[in-house]
Short mmCIF file of C-alpha atoms and ligand atoms in Angstrom, two decimals:
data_model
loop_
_atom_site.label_atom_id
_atom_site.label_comp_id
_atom_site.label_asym_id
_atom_site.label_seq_id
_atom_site.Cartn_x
_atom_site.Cartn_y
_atom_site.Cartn_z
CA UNK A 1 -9.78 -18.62 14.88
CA UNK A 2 -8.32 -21.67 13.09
CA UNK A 3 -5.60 -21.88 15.16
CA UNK A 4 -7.65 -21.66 18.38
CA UNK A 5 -10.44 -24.26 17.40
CA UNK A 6 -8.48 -26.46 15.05
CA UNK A 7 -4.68 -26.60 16.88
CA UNK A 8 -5.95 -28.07 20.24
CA UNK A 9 -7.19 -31.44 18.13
CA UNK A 10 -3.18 -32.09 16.79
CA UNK A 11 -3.31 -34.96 19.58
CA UNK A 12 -5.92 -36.77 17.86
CA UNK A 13 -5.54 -35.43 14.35
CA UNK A 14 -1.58 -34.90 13.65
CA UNK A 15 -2.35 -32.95 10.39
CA UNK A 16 -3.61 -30.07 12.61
CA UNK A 17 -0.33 -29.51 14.23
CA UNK A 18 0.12 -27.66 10.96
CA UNK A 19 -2.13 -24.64 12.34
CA UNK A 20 0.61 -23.78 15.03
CA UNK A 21 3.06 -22.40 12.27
CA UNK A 22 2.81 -18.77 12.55
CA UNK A 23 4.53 -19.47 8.85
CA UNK A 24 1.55 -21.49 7.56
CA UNK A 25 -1.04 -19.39 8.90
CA UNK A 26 0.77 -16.18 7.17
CA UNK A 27 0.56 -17.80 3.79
CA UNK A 28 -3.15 -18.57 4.05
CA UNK A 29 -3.84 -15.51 5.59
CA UNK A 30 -2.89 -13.94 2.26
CA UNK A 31 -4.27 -16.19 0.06
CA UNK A 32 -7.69 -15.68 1.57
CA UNK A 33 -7.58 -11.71 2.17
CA UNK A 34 -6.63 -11.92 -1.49
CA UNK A 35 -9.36 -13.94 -2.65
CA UNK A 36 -12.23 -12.23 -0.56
CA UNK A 37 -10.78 -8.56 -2.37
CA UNK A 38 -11.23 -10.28 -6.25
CA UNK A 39 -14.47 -12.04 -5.19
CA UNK A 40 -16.17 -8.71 -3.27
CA UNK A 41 -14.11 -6.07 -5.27
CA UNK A 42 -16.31 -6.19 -8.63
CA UNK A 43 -19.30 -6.33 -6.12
CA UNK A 44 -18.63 -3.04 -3.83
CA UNK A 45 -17.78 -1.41 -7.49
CA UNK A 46 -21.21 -1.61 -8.88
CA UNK A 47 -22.79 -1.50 -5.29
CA UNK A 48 -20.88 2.19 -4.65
CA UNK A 49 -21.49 2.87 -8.83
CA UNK A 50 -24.89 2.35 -8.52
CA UNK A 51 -25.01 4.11 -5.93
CA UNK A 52 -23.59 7.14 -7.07
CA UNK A 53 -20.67 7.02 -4.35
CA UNK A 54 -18.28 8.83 -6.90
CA UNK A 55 -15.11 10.94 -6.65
CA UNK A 56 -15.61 14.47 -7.08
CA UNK A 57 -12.67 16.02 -8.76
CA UNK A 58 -10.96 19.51 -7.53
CA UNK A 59 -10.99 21.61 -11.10
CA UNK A 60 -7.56 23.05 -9.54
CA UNK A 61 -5.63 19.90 -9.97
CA UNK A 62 -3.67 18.77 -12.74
CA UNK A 63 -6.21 18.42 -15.70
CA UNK A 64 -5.31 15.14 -16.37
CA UNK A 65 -7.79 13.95 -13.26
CA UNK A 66 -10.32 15.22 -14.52
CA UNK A 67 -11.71 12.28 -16.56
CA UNK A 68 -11.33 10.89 -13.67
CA UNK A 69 -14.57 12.29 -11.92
CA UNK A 70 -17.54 9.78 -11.09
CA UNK A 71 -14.80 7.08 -10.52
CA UNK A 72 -16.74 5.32 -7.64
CA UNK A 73 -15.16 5.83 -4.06
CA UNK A 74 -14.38 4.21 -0.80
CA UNK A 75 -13.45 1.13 -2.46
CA UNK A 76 -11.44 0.83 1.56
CA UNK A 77 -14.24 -0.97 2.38
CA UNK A 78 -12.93 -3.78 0.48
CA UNK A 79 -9.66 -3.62 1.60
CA UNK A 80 -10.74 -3.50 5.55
CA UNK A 81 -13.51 -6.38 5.12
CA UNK A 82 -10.53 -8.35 3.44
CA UNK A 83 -7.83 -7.31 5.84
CA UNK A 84 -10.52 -8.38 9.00
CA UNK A 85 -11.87 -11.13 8.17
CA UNK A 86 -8.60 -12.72 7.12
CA UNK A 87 -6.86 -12.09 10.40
CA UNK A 88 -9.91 -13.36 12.41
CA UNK A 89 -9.64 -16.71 10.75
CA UNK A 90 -5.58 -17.22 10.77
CA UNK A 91 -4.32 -15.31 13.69
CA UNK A 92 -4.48 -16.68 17.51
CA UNK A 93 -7.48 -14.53 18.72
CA UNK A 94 -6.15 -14.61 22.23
CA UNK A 95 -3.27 -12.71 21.12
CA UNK A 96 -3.57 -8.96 22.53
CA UNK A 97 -1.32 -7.88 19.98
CA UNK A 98 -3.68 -8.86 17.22
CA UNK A 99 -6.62 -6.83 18.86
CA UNK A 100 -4.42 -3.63 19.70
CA UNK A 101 -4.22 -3.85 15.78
CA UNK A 102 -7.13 -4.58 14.50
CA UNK A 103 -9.27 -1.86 17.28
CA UNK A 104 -7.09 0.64 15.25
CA UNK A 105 -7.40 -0.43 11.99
CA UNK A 106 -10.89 -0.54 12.09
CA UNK A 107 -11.21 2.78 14.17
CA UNK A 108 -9.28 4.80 11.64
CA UNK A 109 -11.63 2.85 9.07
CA UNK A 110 -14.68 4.71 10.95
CA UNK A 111 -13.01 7.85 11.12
CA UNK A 112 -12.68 7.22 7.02
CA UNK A 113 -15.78 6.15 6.70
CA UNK A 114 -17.36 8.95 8.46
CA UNK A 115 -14.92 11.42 6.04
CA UNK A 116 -16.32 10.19 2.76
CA UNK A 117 -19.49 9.50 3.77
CA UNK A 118 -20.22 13.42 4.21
CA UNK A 119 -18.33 13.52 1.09
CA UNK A 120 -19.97 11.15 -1.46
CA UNK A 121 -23.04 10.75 -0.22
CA UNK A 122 -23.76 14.11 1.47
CA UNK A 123 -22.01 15.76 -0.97
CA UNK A 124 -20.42 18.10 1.12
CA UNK A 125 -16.85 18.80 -0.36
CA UNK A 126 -15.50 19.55 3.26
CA UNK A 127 -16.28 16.17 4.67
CA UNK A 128 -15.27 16.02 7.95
CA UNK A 129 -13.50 19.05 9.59
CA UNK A 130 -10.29 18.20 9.75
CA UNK A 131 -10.13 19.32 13.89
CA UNK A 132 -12.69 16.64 14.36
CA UNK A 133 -11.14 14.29 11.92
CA UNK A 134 -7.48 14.41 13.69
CA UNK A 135 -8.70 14.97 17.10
CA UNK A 136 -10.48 11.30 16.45
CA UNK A 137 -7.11 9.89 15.08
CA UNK A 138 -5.78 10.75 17.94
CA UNK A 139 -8.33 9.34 20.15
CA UNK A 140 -7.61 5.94 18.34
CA UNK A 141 -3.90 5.91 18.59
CA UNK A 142 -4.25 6.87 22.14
CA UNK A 143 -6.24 4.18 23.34
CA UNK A 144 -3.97 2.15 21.16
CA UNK A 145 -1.11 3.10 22.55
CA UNK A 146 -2.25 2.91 26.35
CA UNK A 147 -3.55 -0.71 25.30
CA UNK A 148 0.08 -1.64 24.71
CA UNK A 149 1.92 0.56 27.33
CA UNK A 150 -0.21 -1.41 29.49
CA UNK A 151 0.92 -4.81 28.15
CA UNK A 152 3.10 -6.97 30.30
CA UNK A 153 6.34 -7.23 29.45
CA UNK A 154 5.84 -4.15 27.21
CA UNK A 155 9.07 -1.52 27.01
CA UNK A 156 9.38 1.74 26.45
CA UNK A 157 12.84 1.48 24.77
CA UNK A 158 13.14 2.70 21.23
CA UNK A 159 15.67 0.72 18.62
CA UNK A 160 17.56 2.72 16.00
CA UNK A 161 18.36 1.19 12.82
CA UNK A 162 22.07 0.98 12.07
CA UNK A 163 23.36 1.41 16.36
CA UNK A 164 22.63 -1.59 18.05
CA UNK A 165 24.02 -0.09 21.12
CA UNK A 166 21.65 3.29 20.89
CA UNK A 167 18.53 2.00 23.21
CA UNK A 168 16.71 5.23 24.61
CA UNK A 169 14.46 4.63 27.21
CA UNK A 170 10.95 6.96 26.30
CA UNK A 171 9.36 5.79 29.42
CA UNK A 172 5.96 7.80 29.49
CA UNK A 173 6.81 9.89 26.84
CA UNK A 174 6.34 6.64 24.93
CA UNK A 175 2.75 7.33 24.89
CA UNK A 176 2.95 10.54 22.94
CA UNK A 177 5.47 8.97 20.53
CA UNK A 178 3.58 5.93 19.61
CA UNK A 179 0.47 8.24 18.72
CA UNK A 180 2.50 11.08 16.78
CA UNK A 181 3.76 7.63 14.64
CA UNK A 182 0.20 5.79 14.03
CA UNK A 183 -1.37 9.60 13.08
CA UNK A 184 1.71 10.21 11.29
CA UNK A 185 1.44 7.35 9.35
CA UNK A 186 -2.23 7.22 8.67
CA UNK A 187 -2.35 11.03 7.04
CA UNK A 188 0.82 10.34 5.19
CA UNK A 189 -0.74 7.33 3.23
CA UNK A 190 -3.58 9.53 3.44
CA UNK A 191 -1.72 12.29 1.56
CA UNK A 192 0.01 9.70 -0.83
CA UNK A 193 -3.46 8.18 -2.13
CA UNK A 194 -3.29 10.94 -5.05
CA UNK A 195 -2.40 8.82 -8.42
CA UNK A 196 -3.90 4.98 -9.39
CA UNK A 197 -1.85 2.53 -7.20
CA UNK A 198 0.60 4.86 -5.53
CA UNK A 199 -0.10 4.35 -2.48
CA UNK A 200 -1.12 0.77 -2.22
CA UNK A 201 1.93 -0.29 -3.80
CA UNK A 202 4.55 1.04 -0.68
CA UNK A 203 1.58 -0.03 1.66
CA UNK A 204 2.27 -3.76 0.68
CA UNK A 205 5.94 -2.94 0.46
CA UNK A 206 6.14 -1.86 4.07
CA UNK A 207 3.41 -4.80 4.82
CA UNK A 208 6.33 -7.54 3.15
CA UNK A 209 8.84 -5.46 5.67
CA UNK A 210 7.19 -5.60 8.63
CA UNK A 211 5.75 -9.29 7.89
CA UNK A 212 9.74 -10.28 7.97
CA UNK A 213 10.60 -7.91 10.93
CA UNK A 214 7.73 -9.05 13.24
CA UNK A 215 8.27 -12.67 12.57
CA UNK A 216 12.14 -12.29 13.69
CA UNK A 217 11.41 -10.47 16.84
CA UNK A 218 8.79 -12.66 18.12
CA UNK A 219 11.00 -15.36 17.56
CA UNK A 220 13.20 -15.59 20.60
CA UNK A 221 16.31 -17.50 18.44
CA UNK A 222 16.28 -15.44 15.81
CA UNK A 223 15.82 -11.89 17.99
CA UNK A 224 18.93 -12.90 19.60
CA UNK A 225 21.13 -13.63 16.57
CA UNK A 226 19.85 -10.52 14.97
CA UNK A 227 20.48 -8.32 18.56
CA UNK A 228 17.00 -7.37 18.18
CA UNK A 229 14.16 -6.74 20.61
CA UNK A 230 12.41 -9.74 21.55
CA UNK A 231 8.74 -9.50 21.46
CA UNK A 232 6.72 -12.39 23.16
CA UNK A 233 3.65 -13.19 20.79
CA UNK A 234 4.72 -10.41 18.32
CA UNK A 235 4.91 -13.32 15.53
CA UNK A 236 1.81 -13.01 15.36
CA UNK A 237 1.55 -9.64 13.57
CA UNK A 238 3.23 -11.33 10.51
CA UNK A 239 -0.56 -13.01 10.20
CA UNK A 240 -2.05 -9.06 9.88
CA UNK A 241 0.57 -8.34 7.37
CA UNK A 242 0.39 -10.75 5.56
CA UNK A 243 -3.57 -9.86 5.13
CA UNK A 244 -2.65 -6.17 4.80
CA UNK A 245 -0.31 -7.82 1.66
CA UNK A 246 -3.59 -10.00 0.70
CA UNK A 247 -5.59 -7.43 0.65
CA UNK A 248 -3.50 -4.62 -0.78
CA UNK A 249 -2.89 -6.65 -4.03
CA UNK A 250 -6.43 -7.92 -4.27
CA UNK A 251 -7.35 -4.15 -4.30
CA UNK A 252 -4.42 -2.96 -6.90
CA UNK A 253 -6.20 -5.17 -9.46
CA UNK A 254 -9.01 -2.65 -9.39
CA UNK A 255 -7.27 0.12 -8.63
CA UNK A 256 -4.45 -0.32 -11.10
CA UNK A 257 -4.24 2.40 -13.87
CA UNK A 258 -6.77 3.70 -15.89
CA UNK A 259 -8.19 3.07 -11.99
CA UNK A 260 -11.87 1.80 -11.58
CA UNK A 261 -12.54 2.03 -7.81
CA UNK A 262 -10.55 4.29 -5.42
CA UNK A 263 -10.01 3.15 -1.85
CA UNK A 264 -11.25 6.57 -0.13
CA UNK A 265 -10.24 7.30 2.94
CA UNK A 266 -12.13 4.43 4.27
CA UNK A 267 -8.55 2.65 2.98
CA UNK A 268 -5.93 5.18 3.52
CA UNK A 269 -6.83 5.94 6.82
CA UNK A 270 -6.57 2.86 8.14
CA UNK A 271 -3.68 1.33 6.27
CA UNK A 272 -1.51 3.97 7.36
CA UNK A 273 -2.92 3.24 10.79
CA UNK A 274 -2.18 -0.31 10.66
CA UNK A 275 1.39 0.08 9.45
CA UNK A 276 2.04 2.61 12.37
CA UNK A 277 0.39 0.27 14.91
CA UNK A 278 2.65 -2.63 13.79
CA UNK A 279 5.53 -0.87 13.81
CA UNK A 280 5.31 0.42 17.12
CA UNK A 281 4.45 -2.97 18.49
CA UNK A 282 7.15 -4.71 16.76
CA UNK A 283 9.45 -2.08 18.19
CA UNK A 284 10.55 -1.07 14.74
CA UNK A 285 9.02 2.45 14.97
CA UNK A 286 11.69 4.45 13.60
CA UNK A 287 12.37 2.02 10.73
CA UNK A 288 9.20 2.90 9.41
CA UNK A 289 10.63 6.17 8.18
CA UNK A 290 13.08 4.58 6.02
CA UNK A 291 10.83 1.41 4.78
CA UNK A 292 7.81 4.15 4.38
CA UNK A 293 10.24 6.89 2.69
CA UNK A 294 7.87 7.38 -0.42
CA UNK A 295 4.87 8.43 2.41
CA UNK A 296 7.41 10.34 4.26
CA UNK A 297 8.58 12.50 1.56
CA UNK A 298 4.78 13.19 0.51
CA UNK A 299 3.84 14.54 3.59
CA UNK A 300 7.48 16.28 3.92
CA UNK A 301 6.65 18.06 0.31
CA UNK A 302 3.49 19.32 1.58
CA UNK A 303 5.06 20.79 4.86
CA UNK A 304 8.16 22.37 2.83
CA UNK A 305 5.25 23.84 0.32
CA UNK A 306 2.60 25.43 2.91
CA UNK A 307 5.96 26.48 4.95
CA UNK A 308 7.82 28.18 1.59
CA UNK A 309 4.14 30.02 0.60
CA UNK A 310 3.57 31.34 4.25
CA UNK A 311 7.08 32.62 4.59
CA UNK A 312 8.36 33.29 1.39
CA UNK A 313 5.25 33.74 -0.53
CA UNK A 314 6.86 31.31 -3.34
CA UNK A 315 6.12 27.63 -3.95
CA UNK A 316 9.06 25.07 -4.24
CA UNK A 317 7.17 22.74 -6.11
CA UNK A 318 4.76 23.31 -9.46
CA UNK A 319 1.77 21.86 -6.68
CA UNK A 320 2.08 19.36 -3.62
CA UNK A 321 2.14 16.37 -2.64
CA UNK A 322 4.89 15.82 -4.92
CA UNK A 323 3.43 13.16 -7.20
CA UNK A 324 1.62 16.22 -8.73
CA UNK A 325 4.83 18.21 -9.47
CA UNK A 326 5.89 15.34 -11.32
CA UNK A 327 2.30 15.14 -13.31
CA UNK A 328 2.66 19.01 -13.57
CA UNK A 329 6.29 18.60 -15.19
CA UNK A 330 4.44 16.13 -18.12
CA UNK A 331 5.32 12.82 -17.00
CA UNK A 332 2.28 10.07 -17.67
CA UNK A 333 0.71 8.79 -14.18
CA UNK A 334 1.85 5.18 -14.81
CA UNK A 335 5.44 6.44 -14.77
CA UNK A 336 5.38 8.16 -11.40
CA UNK A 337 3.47 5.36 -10.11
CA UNK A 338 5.55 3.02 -10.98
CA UNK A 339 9.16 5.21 -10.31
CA UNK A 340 7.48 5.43 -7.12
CA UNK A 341 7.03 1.67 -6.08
CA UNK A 342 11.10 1.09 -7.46
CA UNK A 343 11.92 3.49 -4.79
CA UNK A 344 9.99 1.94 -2.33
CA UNK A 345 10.94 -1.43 -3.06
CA UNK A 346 14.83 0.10 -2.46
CA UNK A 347 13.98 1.34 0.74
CA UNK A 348 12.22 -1.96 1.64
CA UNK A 349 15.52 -4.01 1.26
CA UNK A 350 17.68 -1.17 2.55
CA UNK A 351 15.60 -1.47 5.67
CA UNK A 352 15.58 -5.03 5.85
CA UNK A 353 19.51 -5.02 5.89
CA UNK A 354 19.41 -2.84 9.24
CA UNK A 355 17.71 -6.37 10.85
CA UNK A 356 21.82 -7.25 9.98
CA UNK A 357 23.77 -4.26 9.86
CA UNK A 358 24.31 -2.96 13.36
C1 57M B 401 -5.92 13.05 -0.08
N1 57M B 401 -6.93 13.06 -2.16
C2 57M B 401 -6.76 13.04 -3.51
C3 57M B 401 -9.55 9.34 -3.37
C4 57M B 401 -8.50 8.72 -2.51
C5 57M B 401 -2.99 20.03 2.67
C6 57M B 401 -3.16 19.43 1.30
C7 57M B 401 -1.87 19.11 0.68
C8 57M B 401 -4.12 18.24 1.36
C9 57M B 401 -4.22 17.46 0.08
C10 57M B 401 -5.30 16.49 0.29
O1 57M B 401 -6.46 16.80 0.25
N2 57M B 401 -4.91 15.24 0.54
C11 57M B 401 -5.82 14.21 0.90
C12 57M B 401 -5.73 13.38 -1.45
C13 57M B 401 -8.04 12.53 -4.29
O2 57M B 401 -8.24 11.15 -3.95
C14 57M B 401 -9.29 10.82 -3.09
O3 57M B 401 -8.88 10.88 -1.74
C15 57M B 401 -8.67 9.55 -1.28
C16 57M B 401 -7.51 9.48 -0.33
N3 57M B 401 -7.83 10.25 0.80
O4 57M B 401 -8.73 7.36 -2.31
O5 57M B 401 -10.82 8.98 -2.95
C17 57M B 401 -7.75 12.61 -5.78
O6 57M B 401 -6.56 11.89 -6.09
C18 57M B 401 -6.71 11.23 -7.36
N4 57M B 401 -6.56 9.77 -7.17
C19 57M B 401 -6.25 9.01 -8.27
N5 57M B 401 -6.14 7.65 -8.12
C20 57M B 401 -6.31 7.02 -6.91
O7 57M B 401 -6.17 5.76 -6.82
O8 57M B 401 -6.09 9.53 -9.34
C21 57M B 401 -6.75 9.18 -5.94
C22 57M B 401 -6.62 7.82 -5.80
C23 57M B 401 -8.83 11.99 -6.63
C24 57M B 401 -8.08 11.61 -7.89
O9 57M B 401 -7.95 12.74 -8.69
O10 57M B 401 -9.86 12.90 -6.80
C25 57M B 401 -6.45 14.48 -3.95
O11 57M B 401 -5.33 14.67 -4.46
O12 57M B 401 -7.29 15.34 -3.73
N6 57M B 401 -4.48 18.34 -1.02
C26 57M B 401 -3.97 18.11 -2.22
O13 57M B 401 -3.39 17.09 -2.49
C27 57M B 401 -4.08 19.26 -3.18
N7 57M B 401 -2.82 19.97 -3.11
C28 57M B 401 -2.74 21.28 -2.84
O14 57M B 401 -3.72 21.97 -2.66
N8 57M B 401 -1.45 21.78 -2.77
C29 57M B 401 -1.14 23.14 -2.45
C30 57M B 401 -0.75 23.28 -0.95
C31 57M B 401 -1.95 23.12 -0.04
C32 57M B 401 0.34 22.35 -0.48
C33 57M B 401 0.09 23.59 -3.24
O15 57M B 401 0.87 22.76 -3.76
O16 57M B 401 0.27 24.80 -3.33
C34 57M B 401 -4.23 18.82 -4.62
N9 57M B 401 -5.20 17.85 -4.83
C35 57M B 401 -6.04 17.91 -5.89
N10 57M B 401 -6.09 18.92 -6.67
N11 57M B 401 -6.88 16.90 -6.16
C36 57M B 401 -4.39 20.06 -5.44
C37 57M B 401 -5.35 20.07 -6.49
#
């Protein structure tokens, strides 16, 4: 919003030639998601405390959790009014890119809200069903992805990290693809959201990533030198990112261990969402594997685990997602958590190096 009022007056004011640096805007994009999550975060705590809008604990977890219960929920909220109202004051709101993203980061953030709303305040342990819960996340990342397949200039082409020269063309079957990522994505940060600050620490990992990659490739200098797609306007998704970043570290101040506020899946659902989104625009899908590994080897552990128990009748790990083999085994939550975000920060860098090695 700055950048569309403000900008257009650098004739007569200089100083707001300033506002067209996608660079500039990033930084302060940050700065103020970050600041709205400390100055609202102790606020939605007592709001959602006082309101009884606590977690209810499963008694067949690890046993540790259990103090735990009454720990007040969907502390998402935060994290989405940050993440929102941060990009609606930095990024270029006539950028389609920016409202591809933000329709499905706040539609997963209904779908969320809807989930633990039934639970929390309902109190009905199922929540949503999960066919109506996916068949909605679905219905987001469709529209999503028709929004963008419908872009000018769009393509359908897919980049591998590591072979420059590998460039399949999806064409339609783009479609599919681009939802299976942004529900993939959003119910494996979903599924990772199990210890204090596990999952909010490879969500601002993967924002950092993707802040770098989507810079470079809307950049048309840079996009060449690095042999990577160029995306017109796709700079402009480092401005989301960076608010993801904002607001993902505002939120971790809460949320860090002994946690005080959880994000729900008012949070998970849409930062997973997000991530996917982004990385599909910024034609980066596939690298989101690698600079996401900790959320794809969650959801992996839970498929190996139901798979092994309906075939073999026999478990591979103590309990799934992993993180709770690992709590199972004795090791203290801060320890995984933390073990966790090295890894992640490994894959982050690994990942960046593909932007070279080709
Ligand atoms: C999200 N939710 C947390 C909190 C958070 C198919 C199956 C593997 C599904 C999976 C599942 O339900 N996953 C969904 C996991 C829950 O956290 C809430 O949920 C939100 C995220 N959606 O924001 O509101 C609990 O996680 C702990 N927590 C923290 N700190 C945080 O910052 O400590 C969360 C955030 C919270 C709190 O204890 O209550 C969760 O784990 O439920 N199910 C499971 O993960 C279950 N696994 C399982 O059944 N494994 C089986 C099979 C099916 C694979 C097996 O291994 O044999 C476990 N989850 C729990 N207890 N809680 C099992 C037992």
């Amino acid at each position: 919003m700055f950048y569309n009022l403000l900008y257009p007056l650098h004739d007569t004011f200089s100083f707001f030639n300033v506002f067209r640096y996608i660079t500039f805007r990033t930084i302060y994009a940050i700065v103020t998601a970050l600041v709205i999550s400390f100055v609202i975060g102790p606020k939605i705590t007592r709001w959602l405390a006082a309101r009884q809008m606590g977690q209810t604990i499963r008694e067949d977890g690890p046993k540790s959790h259990l103090i735990k219960s009454g720990t007040p929920t969907m502390g998402g909220l935060m994290i989405l009014i940050a993440i929102i109202s941060s990009t609606l004051l930095w990024a270029d709101m006539t950028n389609r890119y920016i409202w591809l993203t933000l329709f499905s980061t706040a539609g997963f953030g209904v779908i969320g809200y809807w989930d633990d709303y039934l639970k929390c305040v309902k109190k009905d342990p199922k929540g949503l069903l999960p066919r109506y819960k996916f068949s909605l996340q679905i219905l987001v990342a469709l529209i999503t992805a028709l929004g963008l397949y419908t872009s000018p200039a769009y393509s359908t082409v897919l980049s591998v990290p590591f072979f420059k020269d590998l460039t399949p063309d999806l064409g339609i079957f783009y479609i599919p693809f681009a939802v299976l990522v942004i529900v993939g994505a959003s119910n494996a940060v979903n599924l990772t959201d199990g210890l204090d600050g596990l999952a909010v620490g490879p969500v601002m990992v993967t924002a950092v990533a993707y802040l770098i990659v989507s810079y470079v490739s809307g950049h048309i200098d840079f996009s060449e030198y690095l042999l990577i797609p160029y995306i017109k306007g796709g700079g402009e998704l480092a401005i989301i990112c960076g608010a993801i970043m904002g607001a993902s570290l505002g939120f971790l101040w809460f949320n860090a261990y002994p946690a005080s506020i959880f994000m729900g899946d008012v949070g998970s659902l849409p930062l997973g969402g997000a991530l996917g989104t982004i990385a599909v625009i910024s034609k980066h899908e596939l690298l989101l594997a690698l600079v996401g590994g900790i959320f794809v080897v969650e959801a992996l552990s839970v498929i190996l685990q139901v798979a092994s128990f309906k075939s073999r009748g026999k478990r591979i790990f103590l309990m799934a997602p992993i993180h709770h083999h690992y709590e199972l085994k004795g090791w203290k939550e801060p320890k995984i958590v933390v073990r966790f975000w090295i890894i992640s920060i490994i894959l982050g860098l690994i990942s960046l190096s593909t932007l070279k090695l080709r």
